[in-house]
XYZ file of C-alpha atoms in Angstrom:
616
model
C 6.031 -12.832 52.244
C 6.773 -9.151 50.902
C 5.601 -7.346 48.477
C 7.140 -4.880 45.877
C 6.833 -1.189 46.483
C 7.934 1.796 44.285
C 8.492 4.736 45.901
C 8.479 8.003 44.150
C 9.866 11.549 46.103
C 9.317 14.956 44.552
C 12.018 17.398 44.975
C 10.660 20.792 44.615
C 13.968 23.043 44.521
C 13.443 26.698 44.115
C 14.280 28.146 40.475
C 15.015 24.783 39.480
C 12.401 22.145 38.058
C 11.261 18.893 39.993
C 13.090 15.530 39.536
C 11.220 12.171 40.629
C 14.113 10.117 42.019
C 12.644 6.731 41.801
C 13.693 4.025 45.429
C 13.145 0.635 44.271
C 12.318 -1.496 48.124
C 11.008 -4.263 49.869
C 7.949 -3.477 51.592
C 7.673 -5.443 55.179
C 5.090 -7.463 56.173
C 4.484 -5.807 59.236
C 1.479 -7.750 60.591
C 3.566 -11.414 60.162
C 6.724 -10.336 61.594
C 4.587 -9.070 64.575
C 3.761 -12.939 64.792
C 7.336 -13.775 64.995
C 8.405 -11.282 67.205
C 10.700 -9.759 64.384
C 10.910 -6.276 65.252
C 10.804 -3.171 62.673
C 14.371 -2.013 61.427
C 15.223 1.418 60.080
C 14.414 2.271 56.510
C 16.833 4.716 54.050
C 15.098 7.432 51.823
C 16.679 9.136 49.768
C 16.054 13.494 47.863
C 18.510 14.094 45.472
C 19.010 18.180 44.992
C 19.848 18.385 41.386
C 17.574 20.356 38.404
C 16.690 18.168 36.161
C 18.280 15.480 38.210
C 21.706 16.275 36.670
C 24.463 15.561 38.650
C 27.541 16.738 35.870
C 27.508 18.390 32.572
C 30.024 16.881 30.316
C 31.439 18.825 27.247
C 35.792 17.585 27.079
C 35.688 17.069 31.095
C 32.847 16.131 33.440
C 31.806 19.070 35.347
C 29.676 19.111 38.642
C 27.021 20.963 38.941
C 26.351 21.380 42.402
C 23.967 18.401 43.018
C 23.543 16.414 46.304
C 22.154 13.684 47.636
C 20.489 13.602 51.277
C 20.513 10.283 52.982
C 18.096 9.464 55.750
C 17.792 6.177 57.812
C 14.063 6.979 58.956
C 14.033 5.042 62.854
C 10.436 3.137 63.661
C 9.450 3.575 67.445
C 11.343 1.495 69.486
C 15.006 1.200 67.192
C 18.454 2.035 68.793
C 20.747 4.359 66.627
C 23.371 2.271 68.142
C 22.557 -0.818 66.707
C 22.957 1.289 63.624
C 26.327 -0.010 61.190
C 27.227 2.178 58.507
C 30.782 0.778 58.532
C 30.441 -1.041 54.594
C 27.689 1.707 53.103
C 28.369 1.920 49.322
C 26.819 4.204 46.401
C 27.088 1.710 43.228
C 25.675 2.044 40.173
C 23.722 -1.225 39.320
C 21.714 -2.128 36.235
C 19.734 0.029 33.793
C 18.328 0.865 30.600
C 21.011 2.571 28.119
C 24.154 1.399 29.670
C 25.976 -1.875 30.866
C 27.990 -1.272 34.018
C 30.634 -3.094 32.788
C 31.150 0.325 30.920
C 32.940 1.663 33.449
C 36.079 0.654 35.813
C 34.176 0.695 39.550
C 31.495 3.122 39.658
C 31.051 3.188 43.385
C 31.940 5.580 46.103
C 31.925 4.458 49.531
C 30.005 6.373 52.680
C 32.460 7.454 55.236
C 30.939 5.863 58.499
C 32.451 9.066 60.501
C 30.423 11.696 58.428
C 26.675 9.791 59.116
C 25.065 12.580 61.577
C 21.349 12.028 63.951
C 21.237 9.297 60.734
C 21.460 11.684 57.734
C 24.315 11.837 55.132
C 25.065 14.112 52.425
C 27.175 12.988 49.753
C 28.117 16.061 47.056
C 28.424 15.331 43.616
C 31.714 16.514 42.955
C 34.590 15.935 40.881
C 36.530 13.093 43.313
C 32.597 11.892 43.500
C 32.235 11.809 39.787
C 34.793 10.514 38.712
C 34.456 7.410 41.062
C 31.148 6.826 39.478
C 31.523 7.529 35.872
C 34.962 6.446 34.648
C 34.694 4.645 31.582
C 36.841 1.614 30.739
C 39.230 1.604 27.629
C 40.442 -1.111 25.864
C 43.935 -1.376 24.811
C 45.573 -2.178 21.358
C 48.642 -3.243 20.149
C 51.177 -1.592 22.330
C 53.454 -0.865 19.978
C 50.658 1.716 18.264
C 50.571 5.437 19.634
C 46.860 5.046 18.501
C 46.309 2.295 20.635
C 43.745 3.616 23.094
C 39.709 3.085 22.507
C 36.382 2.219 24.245
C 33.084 3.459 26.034
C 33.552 7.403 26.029
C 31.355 10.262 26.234
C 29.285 10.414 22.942
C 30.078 14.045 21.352
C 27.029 13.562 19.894
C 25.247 13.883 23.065
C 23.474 10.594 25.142
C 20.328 10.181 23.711
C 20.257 12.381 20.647
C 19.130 15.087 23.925
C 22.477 14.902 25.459
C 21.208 12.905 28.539
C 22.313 9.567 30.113
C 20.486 8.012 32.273
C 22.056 6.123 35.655
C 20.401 3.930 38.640
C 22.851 4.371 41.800
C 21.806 1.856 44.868
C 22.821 2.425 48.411
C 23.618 -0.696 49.793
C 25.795 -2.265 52.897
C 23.798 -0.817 55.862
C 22.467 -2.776 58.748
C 20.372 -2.555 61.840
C 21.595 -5.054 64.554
C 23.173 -7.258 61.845
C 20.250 -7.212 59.864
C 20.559 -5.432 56.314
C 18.732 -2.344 55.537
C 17.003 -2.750 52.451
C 18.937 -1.326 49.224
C 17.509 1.858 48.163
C 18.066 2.831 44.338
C 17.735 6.172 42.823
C 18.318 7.902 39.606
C 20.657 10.246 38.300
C 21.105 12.343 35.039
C 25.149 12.911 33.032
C 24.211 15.538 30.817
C 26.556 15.956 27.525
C 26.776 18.420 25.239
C 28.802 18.880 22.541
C 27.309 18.794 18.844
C 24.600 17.102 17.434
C 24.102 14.420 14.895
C 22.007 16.727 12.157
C 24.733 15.568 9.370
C 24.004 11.839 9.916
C 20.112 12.326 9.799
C 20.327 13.714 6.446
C 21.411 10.488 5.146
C 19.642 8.111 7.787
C 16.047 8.356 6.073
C 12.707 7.611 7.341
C 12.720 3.844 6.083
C 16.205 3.229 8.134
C 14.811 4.646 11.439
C 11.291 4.993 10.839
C 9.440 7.902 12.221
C 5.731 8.364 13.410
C 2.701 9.718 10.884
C 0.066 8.810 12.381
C -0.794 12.224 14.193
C -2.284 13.830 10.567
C -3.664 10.211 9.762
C -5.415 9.064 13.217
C -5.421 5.417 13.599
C -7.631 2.620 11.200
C -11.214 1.166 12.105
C -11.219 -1.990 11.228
C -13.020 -5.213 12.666
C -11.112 -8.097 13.884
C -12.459 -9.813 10.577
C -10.690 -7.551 8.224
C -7.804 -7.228 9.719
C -7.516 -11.051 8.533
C -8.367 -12.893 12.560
C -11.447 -14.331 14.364
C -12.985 -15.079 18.280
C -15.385 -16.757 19.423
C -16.462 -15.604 22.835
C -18.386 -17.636 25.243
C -18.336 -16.942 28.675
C -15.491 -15.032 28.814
C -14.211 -12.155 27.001
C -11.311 -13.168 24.217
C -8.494 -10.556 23.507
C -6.809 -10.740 20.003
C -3.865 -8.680 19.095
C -2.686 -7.944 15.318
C 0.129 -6.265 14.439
C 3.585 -6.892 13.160
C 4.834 -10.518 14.691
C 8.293 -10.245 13.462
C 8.841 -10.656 17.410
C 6.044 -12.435 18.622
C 4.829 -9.103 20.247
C 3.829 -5.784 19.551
C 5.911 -3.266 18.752
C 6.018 0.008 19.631
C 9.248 1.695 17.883
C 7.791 0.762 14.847
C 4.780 3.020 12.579
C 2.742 0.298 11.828
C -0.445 0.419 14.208
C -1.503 -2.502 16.828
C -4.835 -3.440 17.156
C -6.138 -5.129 20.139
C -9.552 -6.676 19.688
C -11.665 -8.130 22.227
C -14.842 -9.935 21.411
C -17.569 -10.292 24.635
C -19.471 -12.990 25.286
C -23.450 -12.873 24.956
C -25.304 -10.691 27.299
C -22.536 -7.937 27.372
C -23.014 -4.518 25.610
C -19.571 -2.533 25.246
C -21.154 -0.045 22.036
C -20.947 2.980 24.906
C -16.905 2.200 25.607
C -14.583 5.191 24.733
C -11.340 5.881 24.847
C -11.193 7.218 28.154
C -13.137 4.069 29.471
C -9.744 2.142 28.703
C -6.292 2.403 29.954
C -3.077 1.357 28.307
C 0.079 1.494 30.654
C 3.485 0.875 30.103
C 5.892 -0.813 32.460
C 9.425 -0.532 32.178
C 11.740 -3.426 34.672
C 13.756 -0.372 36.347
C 9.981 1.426 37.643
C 9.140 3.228 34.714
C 5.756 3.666 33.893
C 3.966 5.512 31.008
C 0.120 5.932 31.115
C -0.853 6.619 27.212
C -3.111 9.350 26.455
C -6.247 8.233 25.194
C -7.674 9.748 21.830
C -4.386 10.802 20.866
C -1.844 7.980 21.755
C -4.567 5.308 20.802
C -8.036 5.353 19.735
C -10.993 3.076 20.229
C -14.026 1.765 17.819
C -16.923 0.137 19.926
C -19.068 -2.165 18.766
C -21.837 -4.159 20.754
C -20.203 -7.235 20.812
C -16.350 -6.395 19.612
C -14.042 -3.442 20.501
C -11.073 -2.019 18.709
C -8.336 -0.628 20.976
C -5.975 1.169 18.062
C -2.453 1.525 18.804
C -0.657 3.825 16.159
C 1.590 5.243 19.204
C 5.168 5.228 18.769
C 8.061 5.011 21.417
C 10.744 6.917 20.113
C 13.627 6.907 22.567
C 16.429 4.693 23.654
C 15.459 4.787 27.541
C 13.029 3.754 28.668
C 12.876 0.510 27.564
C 9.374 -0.565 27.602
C 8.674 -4.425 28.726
C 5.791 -4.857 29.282
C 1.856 -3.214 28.639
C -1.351 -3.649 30.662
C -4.842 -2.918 28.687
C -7.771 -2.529 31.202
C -11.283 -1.879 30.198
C -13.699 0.308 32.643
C -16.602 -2.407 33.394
C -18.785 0.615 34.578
C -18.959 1.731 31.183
C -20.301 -1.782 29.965
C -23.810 -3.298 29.989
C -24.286 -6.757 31.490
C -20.732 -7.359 32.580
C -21.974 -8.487 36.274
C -21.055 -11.832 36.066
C -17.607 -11.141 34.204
C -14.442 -11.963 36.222
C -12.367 -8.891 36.928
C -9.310 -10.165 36.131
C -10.741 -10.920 32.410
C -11.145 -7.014 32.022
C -7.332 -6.653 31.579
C -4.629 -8.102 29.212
C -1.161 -7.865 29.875
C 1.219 -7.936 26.797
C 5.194 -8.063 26.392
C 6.504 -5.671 24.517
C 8.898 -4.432 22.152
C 9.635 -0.442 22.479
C 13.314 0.058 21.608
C 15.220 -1.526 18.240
C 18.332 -2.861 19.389
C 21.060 -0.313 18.558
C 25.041 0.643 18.477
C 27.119 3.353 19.578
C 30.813 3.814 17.892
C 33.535 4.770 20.044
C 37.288 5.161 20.186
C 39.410 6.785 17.635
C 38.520 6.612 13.930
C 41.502 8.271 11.995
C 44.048 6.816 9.654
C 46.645 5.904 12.263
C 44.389 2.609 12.782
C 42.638 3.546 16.233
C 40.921 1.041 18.313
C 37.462 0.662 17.250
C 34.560 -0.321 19.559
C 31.040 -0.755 18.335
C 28.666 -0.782 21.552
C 25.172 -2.415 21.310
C 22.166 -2.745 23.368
C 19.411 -4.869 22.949
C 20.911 -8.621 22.664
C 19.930 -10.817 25.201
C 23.222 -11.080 26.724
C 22.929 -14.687 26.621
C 22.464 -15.566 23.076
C 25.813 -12.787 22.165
C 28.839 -15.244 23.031
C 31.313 -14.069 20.075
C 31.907 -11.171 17.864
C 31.705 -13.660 15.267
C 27.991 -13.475 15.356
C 27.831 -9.941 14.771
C 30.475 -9.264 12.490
C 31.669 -10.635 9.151
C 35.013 -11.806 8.868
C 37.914 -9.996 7.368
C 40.668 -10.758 5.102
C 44.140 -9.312 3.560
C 46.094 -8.935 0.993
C 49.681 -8.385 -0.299
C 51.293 -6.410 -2.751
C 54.653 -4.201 -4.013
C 53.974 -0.790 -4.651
C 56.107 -0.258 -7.803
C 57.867 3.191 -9.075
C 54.841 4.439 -11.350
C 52.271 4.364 -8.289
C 50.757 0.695 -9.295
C 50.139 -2.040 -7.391
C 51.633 -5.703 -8.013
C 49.825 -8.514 -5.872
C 51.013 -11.417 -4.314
C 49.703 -14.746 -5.046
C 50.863 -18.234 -4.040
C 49.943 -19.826 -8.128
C 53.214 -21.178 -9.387
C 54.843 -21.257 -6.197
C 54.826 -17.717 -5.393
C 54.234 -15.035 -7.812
C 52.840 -10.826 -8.745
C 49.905 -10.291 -10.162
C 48.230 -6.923 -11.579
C 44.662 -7.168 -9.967
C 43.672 -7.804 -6.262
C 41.028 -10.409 -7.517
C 43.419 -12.513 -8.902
C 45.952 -12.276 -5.290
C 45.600 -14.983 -2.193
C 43.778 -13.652 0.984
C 44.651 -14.255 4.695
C 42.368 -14.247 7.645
C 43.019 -10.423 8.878
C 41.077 -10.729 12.303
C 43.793 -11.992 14.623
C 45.922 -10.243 17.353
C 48.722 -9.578 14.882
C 46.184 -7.565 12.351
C 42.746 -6.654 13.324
C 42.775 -8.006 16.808
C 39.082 -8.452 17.050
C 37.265 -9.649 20.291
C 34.670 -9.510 22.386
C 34.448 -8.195 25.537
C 32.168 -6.073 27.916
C 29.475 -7.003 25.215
C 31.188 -4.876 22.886
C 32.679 -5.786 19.252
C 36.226 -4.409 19.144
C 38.071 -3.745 15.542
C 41.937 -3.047 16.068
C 43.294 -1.822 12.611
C 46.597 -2.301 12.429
C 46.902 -3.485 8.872
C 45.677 0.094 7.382
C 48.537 1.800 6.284
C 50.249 4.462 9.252
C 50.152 8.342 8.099
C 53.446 9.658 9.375
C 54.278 12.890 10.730
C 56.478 13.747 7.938
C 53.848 12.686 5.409
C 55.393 9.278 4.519
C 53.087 6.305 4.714
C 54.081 2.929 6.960
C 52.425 -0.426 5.942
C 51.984 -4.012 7.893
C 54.414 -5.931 6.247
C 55.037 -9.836 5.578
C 57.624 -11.328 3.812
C 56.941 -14.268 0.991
C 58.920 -16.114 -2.086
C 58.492 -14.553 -4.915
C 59.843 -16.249 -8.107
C 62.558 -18.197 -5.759
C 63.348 -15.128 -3.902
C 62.381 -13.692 -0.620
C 60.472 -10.080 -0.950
C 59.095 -7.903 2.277
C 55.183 -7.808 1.294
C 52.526 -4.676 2.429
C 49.611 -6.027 3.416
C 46.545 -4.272 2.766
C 42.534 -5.298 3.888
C 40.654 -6.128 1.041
C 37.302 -7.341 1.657
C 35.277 -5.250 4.236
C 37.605 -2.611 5.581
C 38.185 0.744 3.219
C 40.623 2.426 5.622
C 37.589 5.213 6.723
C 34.484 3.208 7.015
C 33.121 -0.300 8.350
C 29.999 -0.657 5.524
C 28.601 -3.746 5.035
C 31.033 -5.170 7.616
C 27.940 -6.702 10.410
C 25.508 -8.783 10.057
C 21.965 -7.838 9.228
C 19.424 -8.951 11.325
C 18.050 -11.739 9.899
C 21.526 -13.192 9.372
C 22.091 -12.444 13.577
C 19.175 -14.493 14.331
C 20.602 -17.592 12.041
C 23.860 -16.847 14.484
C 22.053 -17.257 17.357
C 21.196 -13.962 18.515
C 17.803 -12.946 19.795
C 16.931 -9.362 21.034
C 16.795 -8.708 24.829
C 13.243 -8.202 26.820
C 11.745 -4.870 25.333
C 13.773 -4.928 22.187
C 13.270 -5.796 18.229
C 15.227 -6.229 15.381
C 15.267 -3.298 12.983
C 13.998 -3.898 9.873
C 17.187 -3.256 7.649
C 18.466 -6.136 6.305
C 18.002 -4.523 2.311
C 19.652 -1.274 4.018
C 22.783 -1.439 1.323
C 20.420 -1.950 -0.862
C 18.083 1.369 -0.294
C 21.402 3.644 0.449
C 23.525 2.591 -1.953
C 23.818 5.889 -3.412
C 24.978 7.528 -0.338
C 28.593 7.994 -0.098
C 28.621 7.473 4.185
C 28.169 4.020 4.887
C 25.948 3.214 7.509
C 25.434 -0.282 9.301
C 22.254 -2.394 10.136
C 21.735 -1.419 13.354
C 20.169 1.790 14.448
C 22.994 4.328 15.442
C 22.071 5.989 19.058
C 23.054 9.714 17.580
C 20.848 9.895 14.574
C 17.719 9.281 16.199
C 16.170 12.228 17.411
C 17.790 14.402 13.821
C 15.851 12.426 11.551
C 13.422 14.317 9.322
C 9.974 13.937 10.291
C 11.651 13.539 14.285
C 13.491 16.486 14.986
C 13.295 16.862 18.849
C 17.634 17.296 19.293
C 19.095 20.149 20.860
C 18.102 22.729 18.295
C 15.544 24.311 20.193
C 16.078 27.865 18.453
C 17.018 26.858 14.221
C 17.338 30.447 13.636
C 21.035 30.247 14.935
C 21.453 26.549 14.975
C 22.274 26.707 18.555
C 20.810 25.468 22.187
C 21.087 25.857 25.450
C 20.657 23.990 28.931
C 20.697 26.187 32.007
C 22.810 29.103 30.334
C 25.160 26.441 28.600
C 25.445 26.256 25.122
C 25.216 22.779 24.333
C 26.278 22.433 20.982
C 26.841 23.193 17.552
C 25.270 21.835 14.796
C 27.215 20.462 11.584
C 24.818 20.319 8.709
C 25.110 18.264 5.110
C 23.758 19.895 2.119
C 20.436 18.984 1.424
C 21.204 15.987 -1.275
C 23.003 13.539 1.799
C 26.469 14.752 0.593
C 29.495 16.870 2.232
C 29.105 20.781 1.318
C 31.419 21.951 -0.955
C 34.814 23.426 0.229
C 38.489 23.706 -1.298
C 41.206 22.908 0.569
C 44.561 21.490 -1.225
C 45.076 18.637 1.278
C 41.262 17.272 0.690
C 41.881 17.486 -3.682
C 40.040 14.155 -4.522
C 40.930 12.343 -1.198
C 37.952 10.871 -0.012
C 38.979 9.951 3.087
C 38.914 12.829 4.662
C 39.912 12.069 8.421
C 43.993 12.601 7.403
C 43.217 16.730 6.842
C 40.773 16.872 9.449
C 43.224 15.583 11.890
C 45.666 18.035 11.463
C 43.266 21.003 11.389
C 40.203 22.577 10.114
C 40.956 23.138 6.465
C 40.287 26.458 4.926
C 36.440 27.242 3.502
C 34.723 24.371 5.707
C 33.097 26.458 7.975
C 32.551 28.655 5.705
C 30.384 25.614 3.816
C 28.930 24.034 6.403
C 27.170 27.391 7.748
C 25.623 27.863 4.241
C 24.650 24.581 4.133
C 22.646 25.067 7.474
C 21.316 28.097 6.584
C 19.596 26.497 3.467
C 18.561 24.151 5.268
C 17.334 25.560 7.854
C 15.624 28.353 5.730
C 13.138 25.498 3.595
């Protein structure tokens, strides 16, 4: 029998700030193998030297920044160094919060046996080292594209809204005498920085990612009664939890408070319980733990024979991902709670503390880029198809004729032109030949090669098909009508409520957002946002606002003497400032200009945008 240690080291580094690197291992049973006459083998610890635990700073290229690990295969009385094999030792990333390792093409580096010394290894974080670990995966398109290249990249917007990602790296493949040396895992930081997502949080309000306001407010007394449940205690205390059940379980991402009652039995008097005589703890599956501060992160109402635990606190990041929560009550601080069992004096809870969210990547331009939308949060088993996640699509043809207009093909009277696109016959647009959607790595990919191709020389190229029209053969465009605009994918997934009549149901430590009337709050907006929470905006949205602008007087931050960004501002109203350039007169798709340039006056805008906002 063994039982489950963490083990946390503290590396104090001089002029540099202390990182916990956190060794998931098995800890013997040293009195039973004794009895069998098993003898001790070698354990591996592990101090990573790295501030902040960051091991590369990525802006365009991922840059070391002098981090190491130490290695150290710690030899009980009695072991033989010999008996030592360090022949198949392996760094590999393995599972964690914020990622899927699928993300990348082999993130392992092996341990040359030959450069193990008295037990000890070093292994520098440098660029052969990084990029073993960290190179991400693309997915192809259509070969015959020049766009044709997309997938998992580093987010210019920068990790967690903080510009940090988050990795577990295991040692593995060591063994003592045959036997293996138990896998030790530790954690590592990528930090990015680039620019932040301040343009996107203008126009992804409060309701969309909701945002905590309960610090002015405090938390709601209320009995068990009016908050519409009731308990009858006997013997035994009875715990009652009310909150939003959209999930079956609390939730902590969201602002509405939890309220956990718990109604004593006869006998026991719990009016002198405070705060500080309970503890709520949070307990993430990779070893993360959070111990809530009491008055502040929740708040509790005593009563002689009922107790409110109030839980306004909200988890607002996308790692850790809270599972699970354990409430324990003090029983010094009760009267008459001799005879109560123990393990009655603590309630353990699953729990919800991250909505299930998507990260774009690959190219989005006008030359129809592969298109990945990343999310995290569906219980991998219940996502089988992008089908699930995504509407369908569906195109159109037509004839572009000398005055600009638009005839449309339709197969009424055996093949004919029509004037309006509602009156023309659709085809399914999500196959290799058009779209090319699939599914794979747990991502949704959208290949768009039915959008028209921008040319170097300003011409424009279309997807063509050739029909009968009026009893002779004509060479089609095709053009996506229903879903697709050529800049944007609005409306184009599934809301929530619609994934979980598909099948899908959020992973452990997850929830749904509530956005399913999204369109319908936003519609105003002129950037179209999907149901799902987007990683970037998170930590820019008003009433938030812990990004990288740590000094707003400049718009500008820095990490260790980097500048990590700049910031790219809308005007106050949700819309794009104001500049003239000839190439963006009334186009609203503005990625065609952009690509080819900055045009003249943006800049120019977007600073006074910031500055106004800035100076509210």
């Amino acid at each position: 029998m063994k039982r489950k240690k963490v083990v946390a080291c503290l590396i104090m580094l001089a002029m540099t700030s202390a990182f916990a690197v956190h060794a998931y291992a098995e800890e013997p049973d040293t009195a039973a193998e004794a009895e069998q006459g098993v003898a001790e083998i070698p354990t591996l610890n592990v101090s990573l030297h790295a501030s902040e635990g960051v091991v590369t700073a990525i802006h365009r290229d991922k840059v070391p920044t002098g981090a190491y690990v130490e290695f150290t295969l710690e030899m009980p009385e009695g072991t033989n160094s010999a008996l030592l094999d360090t022949e198949n030792a392996v760094v590999r990333m393995t599972a964690g919060d914020g990622y899927r390792v699928e993300e990348f093409v082999d993130p392992s580096v092996a341990l040359d046996s030959a450069s193990w010394s008295d037990g000890k290894y070093v292994l520098n974080f440098d660029e052969e080292v990084l990029e073993s670990l960290f190179e991400r995966v693309q997915v192809q398109g259509s070969e015959s594209e020049v766009h044709s290249v997309g997938g998992p990249s580093w987010s210019q917007f920068g990790g967690n809204g903080n510009g940090q990602y988050f990795y577990n790296l295991t040692v593995s493949g060591i063994t003592y005498d045959g036997a293996p040396i138990e896998d030790t895992t530790f954690r590592v930081c990528c930090y990015c920085y680039d620019r932040d997502a301040s343009d996107k949080a203008r126009i992804t309000l409060e309701k969309y990612v909701n945002v905590y306001d309960y610090q002015e407010n405090g938390a709601e007394a209320r009995t068990l009664e009016e908050a519409g449940g009731s308990a009858n205690a006997e013997s035994e205390p009875v715990w009652t939890w009310i909150g939003d059940d959209s999930e079956e379980k609390p939730i902590l991402c969201d602002t509405e408070q939890d309220d956990f009652y718990i109604s004593w039995p006869e006998g026991v008097d719990a009016s002198g319980l405070t705060a500080s005589d309970i503890s709520v703890t949070l307990y993430g599956q990779y070893g993360d733990e959070l111990k809530l501060t009491p008055d502040c992160d929740y708040y509790v109402y005593a009563g002689e024979s009922e107790t409110q635990i109030a839980l306004p606190f909200v988890h607002m990041a996308f790692t850790p991902v809270y599972t699970d929560m354990a409430v324990s009550v003090d029983p010094s601080a009760l009267s008459g709670a001799e005879g109560l069992n123990e393990e009655s004096l603590t309630q353990n809870y699953d729990v919800a503390s991250v909505y299930v969210y998507q990260i774009q990547f690959g190219g989005l331009n006008p030359n129809g880029a592969v298109l990945v939308y990343q999310f995290y949060g569906f219980d991998d088993d219940s996502l089988t198809d992008w089908s699930q996640i995504l509407h369908g699509f569906e195109y159109a043809l037509f004839v572009e004729q000398e005055d600009g207009s638009r005839l449309y093909y339709s197969e009424e009277n055996g093949g004919s032109l029509v004037e309006s696109i509602d009156d023309a016959s659709t085809y399914d647009a999500t196959g290799a030949e058009d779209l090319n959607i699939r599914f794979v790595m747990g991502q949704a990919v959208i290949y768009d090669t039915t959008s028209c191709i921008e040319n170097e020389d300003g011409t424009v190229t279309y997807r063509t098909e050739t029909k009968t029209v009026d009893g002779e053969e004509m060479v089609l465009n095709k053009v996506i009508c229903k879903g697709w605009d050529g800049n944007d994918l609005r409306g184009v997934q599934y809301s929530p409520s619609e994934a979980r009549a598909n099948g899908l149901r959020p992973a452990r430590g997850f929830a749904f957002p509530p956005t399913d009337d999204f369109f319908e709050k936003y519609e105003a907006y002129s950037y179209g946002h999907d149901y799902w929470v987007e990683h970037s905006m998170w930590p820019w949205v008003e009433g938030i606002e812990i990004g990288w602008l740590t000094d707003p007087s400049d718009g500008k931050a820095n990490w260790n003497g980097e500048e990590k960004g700049f910031g790219f501002e809308y005007a106050g109203d949700g819309y794009y400032p104001d500049w003239t350039a000839p190439e963006a007169q009334e186009v609203e798709n503005w990625w065609p200009w952009l690509r080819s340039g900055d045009p003249e006056g943006m800049w120019e805008a977007v600073d006074a945008a910031k500055e106004a906002a800035y100076g509210k």
